[in-house]
C-alpha cells in the first residue's frame, strides 16, 4: 500500500525505500484513545506499545517470557531496595536525540508517572493511579553517572526487576514531554526508542507507524505499519482474504478453518500470559452474600466451554496464576469444581429466590466473549440463578457504578513472573477491582502488604495461597474462566512469529518477506 493510500505525506526518500508496508486489522486500537502506557493497560495497548516504547529490562516474548536486556545492557542488585542499571549506549530516540540518563530518570521517576507537571501536561488521575500501583514503594531515581542509573525503593521488594520490566516504565523523551502542547497531544504521539515511531493516530479509526531507521536493534524491515480498527470478526477476515490487510487479529477458533482452507494464508497463535475472569460486584444486593457468588462458580462447566467454543486450543488455569511463576506457582491449587448440586445447596442456604443478577457484557471485545456469556447464562439458569445478560457498547458503560452492576467480564495480564504482577496489580488495594469499589476484603489487603514486603520465598508462598483461598473460594471477587489465547491470521509469505503475550513484534529479528 502506498503512502498516498495511507492518507500520509510521503517521506522525502519514500521513492527509494523499497521496504514493504504492512496493514493489520484489529478489533480495537486503544481503549483510552491515547498511547501513554499507564493509561492504556489493556490487551490492545500491550499489542502496540513495544513498537514505539521500550523498558530498561525487556521480556523474551518469543521464548520463556524471561527477562532480557532492553535499554539496559545489564543490571544488579545493590541491596533489597536498590537496582542499578547500565544503560545501552548510543540509543537514538524518535526525535533524533540520544537517550540520556536524565531521560531514564524522568521516565521512571518524573512528572510523567507521578505528577507535578506544568499546567496542561499533568497526567490524568487514572494514569497516576496506575503508576502508584506499579511502583508503590518508589522513592527516587538516581543518576550515578552518565550511562548508569539506580532505582531506589523505600522498602525491600523482591519484584523490583519485574516491575521495571513493565511497559508502564518505558523510557520516553523528557524534552518531548516538557515541550508538548498538552498532555493529550503528548499521549497521542509519545517519543520513544522503539523500532517504529508514531506517524498518525486517528482514534477509533487507524494508528500508523513509520520505521525508525536509526533503531539500536537494527533497521526495521517494514517501511510503515498501519493498524486499522475493524470491530467485526467477519470484516477482519474478509479484509485479509481480499488483500486489503496483511494480518487479522483476534480470530475465534471456529473461524480458523475458513482461513486455513486458503493456501495463501495461515493462522498462528496460542495461549498467552493473560487469564480471562468474571468479576463479581459485592455492592449488588444479591451478590453481597458470598454464598450466591460461590454458587455462581460451581455452576459453570469450564471443560465443556473449552472443548466446544475453543476447540480445546486453550486451558483452564489453576486459579489466577501461570506456570512461569517458578517457585511461587502453586501446582496443587484447584479451582471451584463444577458441581450443580452444590450450587443449588448454596442458593438454598443463601435464601435466594430468583432475584435478577445483571451481567454486563461487550460484544466480543475478548475472543468468544459473547458466546461464552450466553452459554454461562444457561448454565446458571439450570441451577436456578436468574442472570440477565446486558450488552453494553463500551467499557465506561460496563464499569459505571450503580445498582445494576453485578457481573462483568475482565482479563488479567501477568506482566511479570510473580503474583504481585497479576493478583496485586488487578485485585489489590490499588488495583482496578478495589478502586472501582466492586470488591474488598480486610484480611486479603493485609496479605497484599505481606506479599509485597516479604523477602522470604517460603513465607510468600503461604501468603499467596491464603489470598487465593479468600478471593477465589471464601469471598469470591472473581471466577477464573480460562487462559486467554490469541489467534492471528496472516499472509503465508510473511515470515513472522507470534509472541506468548499480546505484543506484536515487527523488529528485524522477527519479520521477513518472500518465503
Tab-separated table of C-alpha atoms in Angstrom:
chain	number	residue	atom	x	y	z
A	1	UNK	CA	0.000	0.000	0.000
A	2	UNK	CA	1.391	3.415	-0.930
A	3	UNK	CA	1.852	6.398	1.365
A	4	UNK	CA	-0.928	8.150	-0.500
A	5	UNK	CA	-3.222	5.212	0.153
A	6	UNK	CA	-2.493	5.569	3.827
A	7	UNK	CA	-3.503	9.200	3.832
A	8	UNK	CA	0.019	10.348	4.794
A	9	UNK	CA	2.510	12.682	3.281
A	10	UNK	CA	5.222	10.613	1.648
A	11	UNK	CA	8.690	10.975	3.198
A	12	UNK	CA	11.304	12.632	1.044
A	13	UNK	CA	13.115	9.337	0.433
A	14	UNK	CA	9.970	7.209	0.084
A	15	UNK	CA	10.538	6.533	-3.637
A	16	UNK	CA	13.909	4.920	-2.942
A	17	UNK	CA	12.645	2.912	0.038
A	18	UNK	CA	11.561	-0.451	-1.314
A	19	UNK	CA	10.650	-1.997	2.026
A	20	UNK	CA	7.058	-3.264	2.194
A	21	UNK	CA	4.341	-1.686	4.295
A	22	UNK	CA	2.002	-3.771	6.444
A	23	UNK	CA	-1.652	-3.357	7.324
A	24	UNK	CA	-3.199	-5.115	10.317
A	25	UNK	CA	-6.919	-5.365	11.047
A	26	UNK	CA	-7.622	-5.268	14.794
A	27	UNK	CA	-10.851	-5.236	16.753
A	28	UNK	CA	-9.738	-2.204	18.796
A	29	UNK	CA	-6.735	0.126	18.719
A	30	UNK	CA	-6.983	1.837	22.097
A	31	UNK	CA	-9.491	1.932	24.947
A	32	UNK	CA	-8.375	5.352	26.163
A	33	UNK	CA	-7.728	6.953	22.763
A	34	UNK	CA	-4.144	7.550	23.860
A	35	UNK	CA	-0.830	5.698	23.587
A	36	UNK	CA	0.560	6.609	27.014
A	37	UNK	CA	1.217	3.237	28.596
A	38	UNK	CA	-0.047	3.991	32.145
A	39	UNK	CA	-3.355	4.990	30.562
A	40	UNK	CA	-3.573	2.051	28.166
A	41	UNK	CA	-3.046	-1.022	30.345
A	42	UNK	CA	-5.060	-3.383	28.163
A	43	UNK	CA	-4.629	-6.204	25.713
A	44	UNK	CA	-4.992	-3.749	22.822
A	45	UNK	CA	-2.484	-1.362	24.377
A	46	UNK	CA	0.056	-4.106	25.058
A	47	UNK	CA	-0.243	-5.166	21.412
A	48	UNK	CA	1.330	-1.973	20.044
A	49	UNK	CA	3.336	-0.352	22.855
A	50	UNK	CA	6.594	-2.250	22.261
A	51	UNK	CA	6.702	-0.957	18.687
A	52	UNK	CA	7.400	2.606	19.865
A	53	UNK	CA	8.492	2.364	23.507
A	54	UNK	CA	10.893	0.145	25.445
A	55	UNK	CA	11.810	-0.604	29.053
A	56	UNK	CA	15.201	-0.972	30.697
A	57	UNK	CA	14.515	-4.696	31.083
A	58	UNK	CA	12.915	-6.480	28.162
A	59	UNK	CA	10.818	-9.656	28.007
A	60	UNK	CA	11.565	-12.720	25.894
A	61	UNK	CA	8.140	-12.725	24.249
A	62	UNK	CA	9.059	-15.401	21.712
A	63	UNK	CA	10.613	-17.699	24.307
A	64	UNK	CA	10.127	-18.347	28.015
A	65	UNK	CA	8.827	-14.873	28.967
A	66	UNK	CA	12.000	-14.337	30.973
A	67	UNK	CA	13.814	-11.049	31.499
A	68	UNK	CA	16.341	-9.991	28.865
A	69	UNK	CA	18.399	-6.838	28.281
A	70	UNK	CA	16.410	-3.939	26.894
A	71	UNK	CA	17.528	-0.337	27.129
A	72	UNK	CA	19.807	-1.565	29.901
A	73	UNK	CA	22.560	-3.974	28.906
A	74	UNK	CA	22.957	-5.207	32.489
A	75	UNK	CA	21.521	-4.693	35.974
A	76	UNK	CA	22.435	-5.713	39.503
A	77	UNK	CA	21.025	-5.611	42.996
A	78	UNK	CA	22.807	-3.189	45.283
A	79	UNK	CA	20.601	-4.326	48.159
A	80	UNK	CA	16.972	-5.324	48.763
A	81	UNK	CA	15.775	-1.809	47.882
A	82	UNK	CA	18.071	-0.734	45.040
A	83	UNK	CA	18.667	-1.921	41.468
A	84	UNK	CA	21.438	-0.379	39.357
A	85	UNK	CA	21.354	-0.310	35.548
A	86	UNK	CA	23.993	0.051	32.845
A	87	UNK	CA	22.312	1.928	30.021
A	88	UNK	CA	22.710	0.927	26.413
A	89	UNK	CA	24.958	3.486	24.712
A	90	UNK	CA	24.034	5.472	21.609
A	91	UNK	CA	20.277	4.761	21.616
A	92	UNK	CA	18.634	7.302	19.335
A	93	UNK	CA	15.106	8.413	20.225
A	94	UNK	CA	12.441	9.245	17.665
A	95	UNK	CA	13.190	12.972	17.969
A	96	UNK	CA	16.815	12.378	16.958
A	97	UNK	CA	18.262	12.859	20.441
A	98	UNK	CA	20.478	10.254	22.083
A	99	UNK	CA	18.790	8.719	25.117
A	100	UNK	CA	20.352	10.076	28.293
A	101	UNK	CA	20.384	9.012	31.924
A	102	UNK	CA	18.171	12.045	32.563
A	103	UNK	CA	15.555	10.691	30.110
A	104	UNK	CA	15.567	7.406	32.018
A	105	UNK	CA	15.310	9.064	35.441
A	106	UNK	CA	12.462	11.250	34.217
A	107	UNK	CA	10.579	8.366	32.596
A	108	UNK	CA	10.614	6.174	35.699
A	109	UNK	CA	10.506	8.829	38.371
A	110	UNK	CA	9.309	12.136	36.978
A	111	UNK	CA	6.094	14.026	36.320
A	112	UNK	CA	5.046	11.654	33.532
A	113	UNK	CA	4.302	8.927	36.086
A	114	UNK	CA	3.906	10.662	39.422
A	115	UNK	CA	2.568	14.130	38.617
A	116	UNK	CA	3.824	17.622	39.219
A	117	UNK	CA	3.986	18.647	35.561
A	118	UNK	CA	3.294	22.172	34.360
A	119	UNK	CA	-0.256	23.256	33.667
A	120	UNK	CA	-1.872	21.303	30.852
A	121	UNK	CA	0.681	18.481	30.969
A	122	UNK	CA	-0.411	16.868	34.228
A	123	UNK	CA	-1.343	13.206	33.610
A	124	UNK	CA	-4.974	12.257	34.328
A	125	UNK	CA	-5.871	10.683	37.657
A	126	UNK	CA	-6.242	7.157	36.284
A	127	UNK	CA	-2.741	7.232	34.772
A	128	UNK	CA	-1.266	8.450	38.060
A	129	UNK	CA	-3.134	5.669	39.894
A	130	UNK	CA	-1.581	3.046	37.605
A	131	UNK	CA	1.907	4.438	38.274
A	132	UNK	CA	1.360	4.292	42.029
A	133	UNK	CA	0.061	0.746	41.719
A	134	UNK	CA	3.046	-0.292	39.590
A	135	UNK	CA	5.678	1.336	41.806
A	136	UNK	CA	4.017	1.639	45.238
A	137	UNK	CA	7.337	1.813	47.096
A	138	UNK	CA	9.111	4.179	44.714
A	139	UNK	CA	11.453	6.617	46.445
A	140	UNK	CA	13.674	8.129	43.758
A	141	UNK	CA	15.738	7.635	40.626
A	142	UNK	CA	19.454	8.368	40.915
A	143	UNK	CA	21.787	9.240	38.052
A	144	UNK	CA	25.012	7.662	39.288
A	145	UNK	CA	26.862	8.920	36.229
A	146	UNK	CA	26.091	9.207	32.539
A	147	UNK	CA	25.198	5.679	31.478
A	148	UNK	CA	24.358	4.377	34.961
A	149	UNK	CA	21.136	4.893	36.935
A	150	UNK	CA	19.638	3.463	40.103
A	151	UNK	CA	16.025	2.735	41.016
A	152	UNK	CA	15.634	3.249	44.770
A	153	UNK	CA	12.642	1.815	46.644
A	154	UNK	CA	11.514	2.821	50.135
A	155	UNK	CA	11.120	-0.785	51.278
A	156	UNK	CA	12.629	-4.170	50.364
A	157	UNK	CA	10.988	-5.680	47.282
A	158	UNK	CA	11.947	-8.929	45.557
A	159	UNK	CA	9.909	-7.956	42.489
A	160	UNK	CA	11.626	-4.681	41.514
A	161	UNK	CA	13.095	-6.074	38.301
A	162	UNK	CA	9.675	-7.347	37.209
A	163	UNK	CA	8.023	-4.035	38.000
A	164	UNK	CA	10.640	-2.145	35.990
A	165	UNK	CA	10.185	-4.503	33.025
A	166	UNK	CA	6.522	-3.485	32.730
A	167	UNK	CA	5.604	-1.100	29.959
A	168	UNK	CA	4.361	1.466	32.499
A	169	UNK	CA	8.000	2.485	32.987
A	170	UNK	CA	9.056	2.701	29.338
A	171	UNK	CA	11.743	5.270	28.546
A	172	UNK	CA	10.436	8.299	26.682
A	173	UNK	CA	11.828	11.697	25.773
A	174	UNK	CA	11.877	14.137	28.677
A	175	UNK	CA	12.206	17.041	26.258
A	176	UNK	CA	9.287	15.760	24.201
A	177	UNK	CA	7.044	15.599	27.259
A	178	UNK	CA	8.045	19.016	28.559
A	179	UNK	CA	7.570	20.792	25.220
A	180	UNK	CA	4.318	19.092	24.158
A	181	UNK	CA	1.328	21.384	23.718
A	182	UNK	CA	-0.581	19.476	26.398
A	183	UNK	CA	-0.819	16.008	27.908
A	184	UNK	CA	-3.208	14.644	25.273
A	185	UNK	CA	-1.002	15.840	22.416
A	186	UNK	CA	1.922	14.057	24.072
A	187	UNK	CA	-0.088	10.920	24.823
A	188	UNK	CA	-1.193	10.536	21.222
A	189	UNK	CA	2.345	10.779	19.857
A	190	UNK	CA	4.840	9.824	22.582
A	191	UNK	CA	8.514	9.967	21.643
A	192	UNK	CA	10.252	6.723	22.460
A	193	UNK	CA	13.074	4.459	21.305
A	194	UNK	CA	11.284	1.551	19.607
A	195	UNK	CA	11.766	0.258	16.051
A	196	UNK	CA	8.826	2.318	14.810
A	197	UNK	CA	7.686	5.845	15.568
A	198	UNK	CA	4.109	7.079	15.755
A	199	UNK	CA	3.256	8.813	12.488
A	200	UNK	CA	-0.505	9.291	12.789
A	201	UNK	CA	-3.120	8.316	15.345
A	202	UNK	CA	-6.778	8.633	14.431
A	203	UNK	CA	-8.708	7.354	17.477
A	204	UNK	CA	-11.221	4.600	16.695
A	205	UNK	CA	-10.008	4.529	13.077
A	206	UNK	CA	-6.308	3.846	12.499
A	207	UNK	CA	-2.837	4.004	14.006
A	208	UNK	CA	0.151	4.343	11.678
A	209	UNK	CA	3.838	3.800	12.458
A	210	UNK	CA	6.872	4.607	10.326
A	211	UNK	CA	10.244	2.869	10.534
A	212	UNK	CA	12.780	4.336	12.957
A	213	UNK	CA	15.801	3.644	10.782
A	214	UNK	CA	18.301	4.570	13.484
A	215	UNK	CA	16.894	1.944	15.827
A	216	UNK	CA	19.619	0.410	18.013
A	217	UNK	CA	18.329	-3.116	17.295
A	218	UNK	CA	18.694	-2.870	13.520
A	219	UNK	CA	16.870	-1.215	10.629
A	220	UNK	CA	13.175	-2.230	10.728
A	221	UNK	CA	12.166	-4.473	7.821
A	222	UNK	CA	8.814	-2.711	7.231
A	223	UNK	CA	8.665	0.864	5.973
A	224	UNK	CA	5.279	1.521	7.515
A	225	UNK	CA	2.798	-0.394	9.694
A	226	UNK	CA	-0.843	0.575	9.905
A	227	UNK	CA	-3.413	-0.804	12.360
A	228	UNK	CA	-6.995	-0.436	11.143
A	229	UNK	CA	-9.832	-0.720	13.641
A	230	UNK	CA	-12.292	-3.324	12.332
A	231	UNK	CA	-14.623	-4.412	15.173
A	232	UNK	CA	-16.397	-7.286	13.411
A	233	UNK	CA	-14.639	-10.648	13.038
A	234	UNK	CA	-16.161	-11.321	9.608
A	235	UNK	CA	-14.982	-7.957	8.319
A	236	UNK	CA	-11.426	-8.587	9.537
A	237	UNK	CA	-11.374	-11.975	7.830
A	238	UNK	CA	-12.790	-10.541	4.592
A	239	UNK	CA	-10.215	-7.749	4.632
A	240	UNK	CA	-7.436	-10.320	4.874
A	241	UNK	CA	-8.786	-12.671	2.203
A	242	UNK	CA	-9.393	-9.778	-0.212
A	243	UNK	CA	-5.851	-8.457	0.178
A	244	UNK	CA	-6.893	-5.262	1.931
A	245	UNK	CA	-4.860	-6.227	5.002
A	246	UNK	CA	-1.863	-8.466	5.653
A	247	UNK	CA	-2.819	-9.574	9.176
A	248	UNK	CA	-6.137	-10.012	11.004
A	249	UNK	CA	-6.098	-10.393	14.776
A	250	UNK	CA	-8.419	-11.975	17.348
A	251	UNK	CA	-9.835	-14.755	15.205
A	252	UNK	CA	-12.156	-17.162	17.097
A	253	UNK	CA	-11.331	-20.871	16.833
A	254	UNK	CA	-14.494	-21.669	14.885
A	255	UNK	CA	-13.390	-19.293	12.113
A	256	UNK	CA	-9.901	-20.726	11.696
A	257	UNK	CA	-10.877	-23.354	9.066
A	258	UNK	CA	-12.192	-20.606	6.754
A	259	UNK	CA	-8.714	-19.115	6.616
A	260	UNK	CA	-6.729	-22.338	6.698
A	261	UNK	CA	-8.519	-23.637	3.577
A	262	UNK	CA	-6.819	-20.881	1.568
A	263	UNK	CA	-3.191	-21.748	0.765
A	264	UNK	CA	-2.184	-18.070	0.659
A	265	UNK	CA	-2.866	-17.616	4.380
A	266	UNK	CA	-2.146	-19.253	7.717
A	267	UNK	CA	-3.178	-18.866	11.341
A	268	UNK	CA	-0.637	-18.550	14.139
A	269	UNK	CA	-1.018	-18.071	17.866
A	270	UNK	CA	-1.568	-19.821	21.157
A	271	UNK	CA	-2.385	-19.221	24.802
A	272	UNK	CA	-0.799	-16.035	26.174
A	273	UNK	CA	0.157	-14.528	29.543
A	274	UNK	CA	-3.396	-13.494	30.308
A	275	UNK	CA	-6.299	-15.097	32.176
A	276	UNK	CA	-9.946	-14.372	31.441
A	277	UNK	CA	-12.095	-13.872	34.525
A	278	UNK	CA	-15.587	-12.822	35.604
A	279	UNK	CA	-15.740	-10.105	38.251
A	280	UNK	CA	-18.416	-10.069	40.990
A	281	UNK	CA	-19.611	-6.758	42.424
A	282	UNK	CA	-20.232	-7.144	46.165
A	283	UNK	CA	-22.176	-3.890	46.095
A	284	UNK	CA	-25.079	-5.567	44.318
A	285	UNK	CA	-27.767	-6.580	46.847
A	286	UNK	CA	-27.863	-10.210	45.710
A	287	UNK	CA	-24.115	-10.636	45.331
A	288	UNK	CA	-23.457	-9.180	48.752
A	289	UNK	CA	-23.990	-12.727	50.018
A	290	UNK	CA	-20.824	-14.785	49.356
A	291	UNK	CA	-22.899	-17.969	49.123
A	292	UNK	CA	-24.512	-16.687	45.928
A	293	UNK	CA	-21.135	-15.846	44.461
A	294	UNK	CA	-19.852	-19.281	45.406
A	295	UNK	CA	-22.888	-20.844	43.722
A	296	UNK	CA	-22.086	-18.923	40.548
A	297	UNK	CA	-18.609	-20.500	40.472
A	298	UNK	CA	-19.864	-24.076	40.973
A	299	UNK	CA	-22.468	-23.869	38.200
A	300	UNK	CA	-20.036	-23.480	35.284
A	301	UNK	CA	-18.668	-26.430	33.304
A	302	UNK	CA	-15.391	-24.884	32.175
A	303	UNK	CA	-14.160	-28.000	30.387
A	304	UNK	CA	-17.240	-28.095	28.189
A	305	UNK	CA	-16.728	-24.435	27.238
A	306	UNK	CA	-13.068	-25.067	26.344
A	307	UNK	CA	-13.943	-28.053	24.169
A	308	UNK	CA	-16.994	-26.566	22.440
A	309	UNK	CA	-16.043	-22.908	21.965
A	310	UNK	CA	-12.253	-23.104	21.924
A	311	UNK	CA	-11.801	-26.464	20.153
A	312	UNK	CA	-9.504	-27.406	23.029
A	313	UNK	CA	-6.950	-24.741	21.970
A	314	UNK	CA	-6.512	-23.226	25.425
A	315	UNK	CA	-6.530	-24.351	29.058
A	316	UNK	CA	-8.171	-23.708	32.409
A	317	UNK	CA	-5.522	-22.306	34.718
A	318	UNK	CA	-5.100	-23.258	38.377
A	319	UNK	CA	-6.549	-20.039	39.699
A	320	UNK	CA	-5.064	-16.670	38.888
A	321	UNK	CA	-1.537	-17.954	38.259
A	322	UNK	CA	0.639	-19.245	35.448
A	323	UNK	CA	3.466	-21.764	35.388
A	324	UNK	CA	6.155	-19.173	34.714
A	325	UNK	CA	5.787	-18.055	38.363
A	326	UNK	CA	8.509	-20.618	39.103
A	327	UNK	CA	8.758	-21.381	42.811
A	328	UNK	CA	5.752	-19.142	43.513
A	329	UNK	CA	3.497	-21.369	41.384
A	330	UNK	CA	1.071	-23.459	43.448
A	331	UNK	CA	0.786	-26.581	41.309
A	332	UNK	CA	-1.701	-28.250	43.665
A	333	UNK	CA	-4.212	-25.391	43.671
A	334	UNK	CA	-7.713	-26.341	42.494
A	335	UNK	CA	-10.475	-24.135	41.110
A	336	UNK	CA	-14.030	-24.416	42.469
A	337	UNK	CA	-15.313	-27.668	40.969
A	338	UNK	CA	-18.220	-27.922	38.550
A	339	UNK	CA	-20.955	-29.133	40.898
A	340	UNK	CA	-24.564	-28.105	40.096
A	341	UNK	CA	-25.861	-29.849	43.236
A	342	UNK	CA	-23.502	-27.804	45.412
A	343	UNK	CA	-24.574	-24.637	43.604
A	344	UNK	CA	-28.253	-25.382	44.382
A	345	UNK	CA	-27.414	-26.160	48.015
A	346	UNK	CA	-25.584	-22.851	48.420
A	347	UNK	CA	-28.514	-20.959	46.900
A	348	UNK	CA	-30.936	-22.613	49.330
A	349	UNK	CA	-28.666	-21.740	52.254
A	350	UNK	CA	-28.430	-18.164	50.981
A	351	UNK	CA	-32.228	-17.842	50.771
A	352	UNK	CA	-32.002	-16.925	47.103
A	353	UNK	CA	-35.435	-16.538	45.490
A	354	UNK	CA	-34.633	-15.922	41.845
A	355	UNK	CA	-33.732	-12.240	42.081
A	356	UNK	CA	-32.215	-10.874	38.873
A	357	UNK	CA	-28.435	-10.547	38.672
A	358	UNK	CA	-27.175	-8.289	35.854
A	359	UNK	CA	-24.249	-9.369	33.688
A	360	UNK	CA	-22.769	-6.516	31.681
A	361	UNK	CA	-21.008	-7.729	28.546
A	362	UNK	CA	-19.294	-6.270	25.478
A	363	UNK	CA	-19.774	-7.759	22.027
A	364	UNK	CA	-16.646	-9.890	21.593
A	365	UNK	CA	-14.071	-7.398	22.834
A	366	UNK	CA	-12.479	-10.623	24.043
A	367	UNK	CA	-12.385	-13.568	21.661
A	368	UNK	CA	-15.509	-15.711	22.195
A	369	UNK	CA	-16.810	-13.281	24.810
A	370	UNK	CA	-20.442	-13.219	23.695
A	371	UNK	CA	-20.953	-16.964	23.072
A	372	UNK	CA	-19.214	-17.765	26.362
A	373	UNK	CA	-21.535	-15.386	28.196
A	374	UNK	CA	-24.609	-16.914	26.554
A	375	UNK	CA	-23.541	-20.444	27.493
A	376	UNK	CA	-22.854	-19.453	31.114
A	377	UNK	CA	-26.223	-17.734	31.469
A	378	UNK	CA	-27.887	-21.028	30.524
A	379	UNK	CA	-25.716	-22.985	32.960
A	380	UNK	CA	-26.655	-20.603	35.754
A	381	UNK	CA	-30.314	-20.843	34.801
A	382	UNK	CA	-30.150	-24.634	35.102
A	383	UNK	CA	-29.314	-24.349	38.831
A	384	UNK	CA	-31.882	-21.611	39.482
A	385	UNK	CA	-29.775	-18.456	39.048
A	386	UNK	CA	-31.522	-15.627	37.217
A	387	UNK	CA	-28.592	-13.930	35.467
A	388	UNK	CA	-29.650	-11.264	32.971
A	389	UNK	CA	-27.222	-10.643	30.100
A	390	UNK	CA	-26.944	-6.950	29.207
A	391	UNK	CA	-24.965	-5.996	26.097
A	392	UNK	CA	-23.010	-2.752	26.526
A	393	UNK	CA	-21.375	-0.511	23.918
A	394	UNK	CA	-18.140	0.362	25.712
A	395	UNK	CA	-16.090	-0.145	28.875
A	396	UNK	CA	-17.436	3.009	30.514
A	397	UNK	CA	-20.910	1.502	30.489
A	398	UNK	CA	-19.628	-1.837	31.783
A	399	UNK	CA	-17.908	-0.413	34.863
A	400	UNK	CA	-20.258	2.503	35.557
A	401	UNK	CA	-21.220	2.292	39.258
A	402	UNK	CA	-24.818	1.720	40.236
A	403	UNK	CA	-27.380	-0.798	41.377
A	404	UNK	CA	-27.319	-2.572	38.017
A	405	UNK	CA	-23.639	-3.501	38.202
A	406	UNK	CA	-23.350	-7.169	39.130
A	407	UNK	CA	-21.149	-9.428	36.962
A	408	UNK	CA	-18.741	-8.325	34.244
A	409	UNK	CA	-16.019	-9.746	32.031
A	410	UNK	CA	-12.385	-8.872	32.520
A	411	UNK	CA	-8.932	-10.272	31.937
A	412	UNK	CA	-5.707	-10.134	33.928
A	413	UNK	CA	-2.371	-9.940	32.150
A	414	UNK	CA	0.546	-11.417	34.096
A	415	UNK	CA	3.052	-8.661	33.423
A	416	UNK	CA	5.892	-10.483	35.177
A	417	UNK	CA	6.568	-13.840	36.830
A	418	UNK	CA	5.193	-13.249	40.309
A	419	UNK	CA	1.683	-12.918	41.828
A	420	UNK	CA	2.453	-9.258	42.515
A	421	UNK	CA	2.392	-8.698	38.747
A	422	UNK	CA	-1.145	-10.047	38.413
A	423	UNK	CA	-3.023	-10.627	41.678
A	424	UNK	CA	-1.954	-7.385	43.373
A	425	UNK	CA	-1.889	-5.385	40.168
A	426	UNK	CA	-5.524	-6.228	39.457
A	427	UNK	CA	-7.113	-7.189	42.776
A	428	UNK	CA	-5.022	-5.428	45.433
A	429	UNK	CA	-5.909	-2.231	47.335
A	430	UNK	CA	-4.589	-0.085	44.451
A	431	UNK	CA	-5.944	-2.363	41.710
A	432	UNK	CA	-8.935	-1.747	39.493
A	433	UNK	CA	-11.235	-4.158	41.320
A	434	UNK	CA	-10.978	-2.292	44.615
A	435	UNK	CA	-10.575	1.205	43.194
A	436	UNK	CA	-13.849	0.590	41.360
A	437	UNK	CA	-15.465	-0.439	44.675
A	438	UNK	CA	-16.554	-3.820	43.349
A	439	UNK	CA	-14.875	-5.965	45.991
A	440	UNK	CA	-12.710	-5.653	49.077
A	441	UNK	CA	-11.645	-7.850	51.971
A	442	UNK	CA	-9.668	-6.681	55.017
A	443	UNK	CA	-7.648	-9.877	55.503
A	444	UNK	CA	-6.822	-10.047	51.803
A	445	UNK	CA	-5.496	-6.493	51.887
A	446	UNK	CA	-3.282	-7.230	54.872
A	447	UNK	CA	-1.873	-10.205	52.987
A	448	UNK	CA	-1.178	-7.990	49.956
A	449	UNK	CA	1.120	-5.915	52.140
A	450	UNK	CA	2.852	-9.060	53.404
A	451	UNK	CA	3.323	-10.429	49.869
A	452	UNK	CA	4.896	-7.191	48.669
A	453	UNK	CA	7.176	-6.611	51.651
A	454	UNK	CA	8.395	-10.124	52.476
A	455	UNK	CA	11.702	-11.379	51.069
A	456	UNK	CA	11.148	-14.909	52.430
A	457	UNK	CA	10.115	-17.078	49.462
A	458	UNK	CA	8.508	-19.798	51.601
A	459	UNK	CA	6.515	-17.227	53.549
A	460	UNK	CA	5.387	-15.575	50.325
A	461	UNK	CA	4.017	-18.920	49.031
A	462	UNK	CA	1.943	-19.329	52.215
A	463	UNK	CA	0.613	-15.796	51.895
A	464	UNK	CA	-0.269	-16.253	48.226
A	465	UNK	CA	-2.156	-19.479	48.927
A	466	UNK	CA	-4.237	-17.781	51.605
A	467	UNK	CA	-5.007	-14.917	49.226
A	468	UNK	CA	-6.331	-17.399	46.656
A	469	UNK	CA	-8.432	-19.118	49.321
A	470	UNK	CA	-10.101	-15.828	50.187
A	471	UNK	CA	-10.734	-14.298	46.769
A	472	UNK	CA	-11.488	-17.476	44.792
A	473	UNK	CA	-13.339	-19.611	47.380
A	474	UNK	CA	-14.475	-17.978	50.631
A	475	UNK	CA	-15.372	-14.451	49.489
A	476	UNK	CA	-15.189	-14.676	45.689
A	477	UNK	CA	-14.162	-11.493	43.917
A	478	UNK	CA	-13.843	-13.172	40.551
A	479	UNK	CA	-14.093	-16.527	38.825
A	480	UNK	CA	-11.357	-17.806	36.522
A	481	UNK	CA	-12.631	-18.777	33.069
A	482	UNK	CA	-9.574	-19.839	31.041
A	483	UNK	CA	-6.159	-18.813	29.871
A	484	UNK	CA	-6.626	-16.304	27.082
A	485	UNK	CA	-5.476	-17.338	23.628
A	486	UNK	CA	-4.929	-15.154	20.615
A	487	UNK	CA	-5.046	-16.361	17.016
A	488	UNK	CA	-3.730	-14.169	14.207
A	489	UNK	CA	-4.367	-14.802	10.528
A	490	UNK	CA	-1.685	-13.632	8.113
A	491	UNK	CA	-0.265	-13.891	4.629
A	492	UNK	CA	1.779	-17.059	4.421
A	493	UNK	CA	4.637	-15.352	2.555
A	494	UNK	CA	5.334	-13.058	5.529
A	495	UNK	CA	7.807	-14.641	7.938
A	496	UNK	CA	6.626	-13.703	11.408
A	497	UNK	CA	6.163	-15.433	14.749
A	498	UNK	CA	3.534	-14.563	17.375
A	499	UNK	CA	4.522	-13.723	20.925
A	500	UNK	CA	3.472	-15.647	24.010
A	501	UNK	CA	1.757	-12.441	25.062
A	502	UNK	CA	-0.163	-9.606	23.436
A	503	UNK	CA	2.783	-7.659	21.852
A	504	UNK	CA	3.198	-7.864	18.081
A	505	UNK	CA	6.917	-7.826	17.284
A	506	UNK	CA	7.810	-6.440	13.843
A	507	UNK	CA	11.508	-5.923	14.511
A	508	UNK	CA	14.273	-7.146	12.230
A	509	UNK	CA	14.624	-10.255	14.384
A	510	UNK	CA	11.023	-11.345	13.771
A	511	UNK	CA	9.849	-10.132	10.371
A	512	UNK	CA	10.786	-11.129	6.844
A	513	UNK	CA	9.202	-11.263	3.406
A	514	UNK	CA	9.109	-13.553	0.406
A	515	UNK	CA	9.095	-17.010	1.931
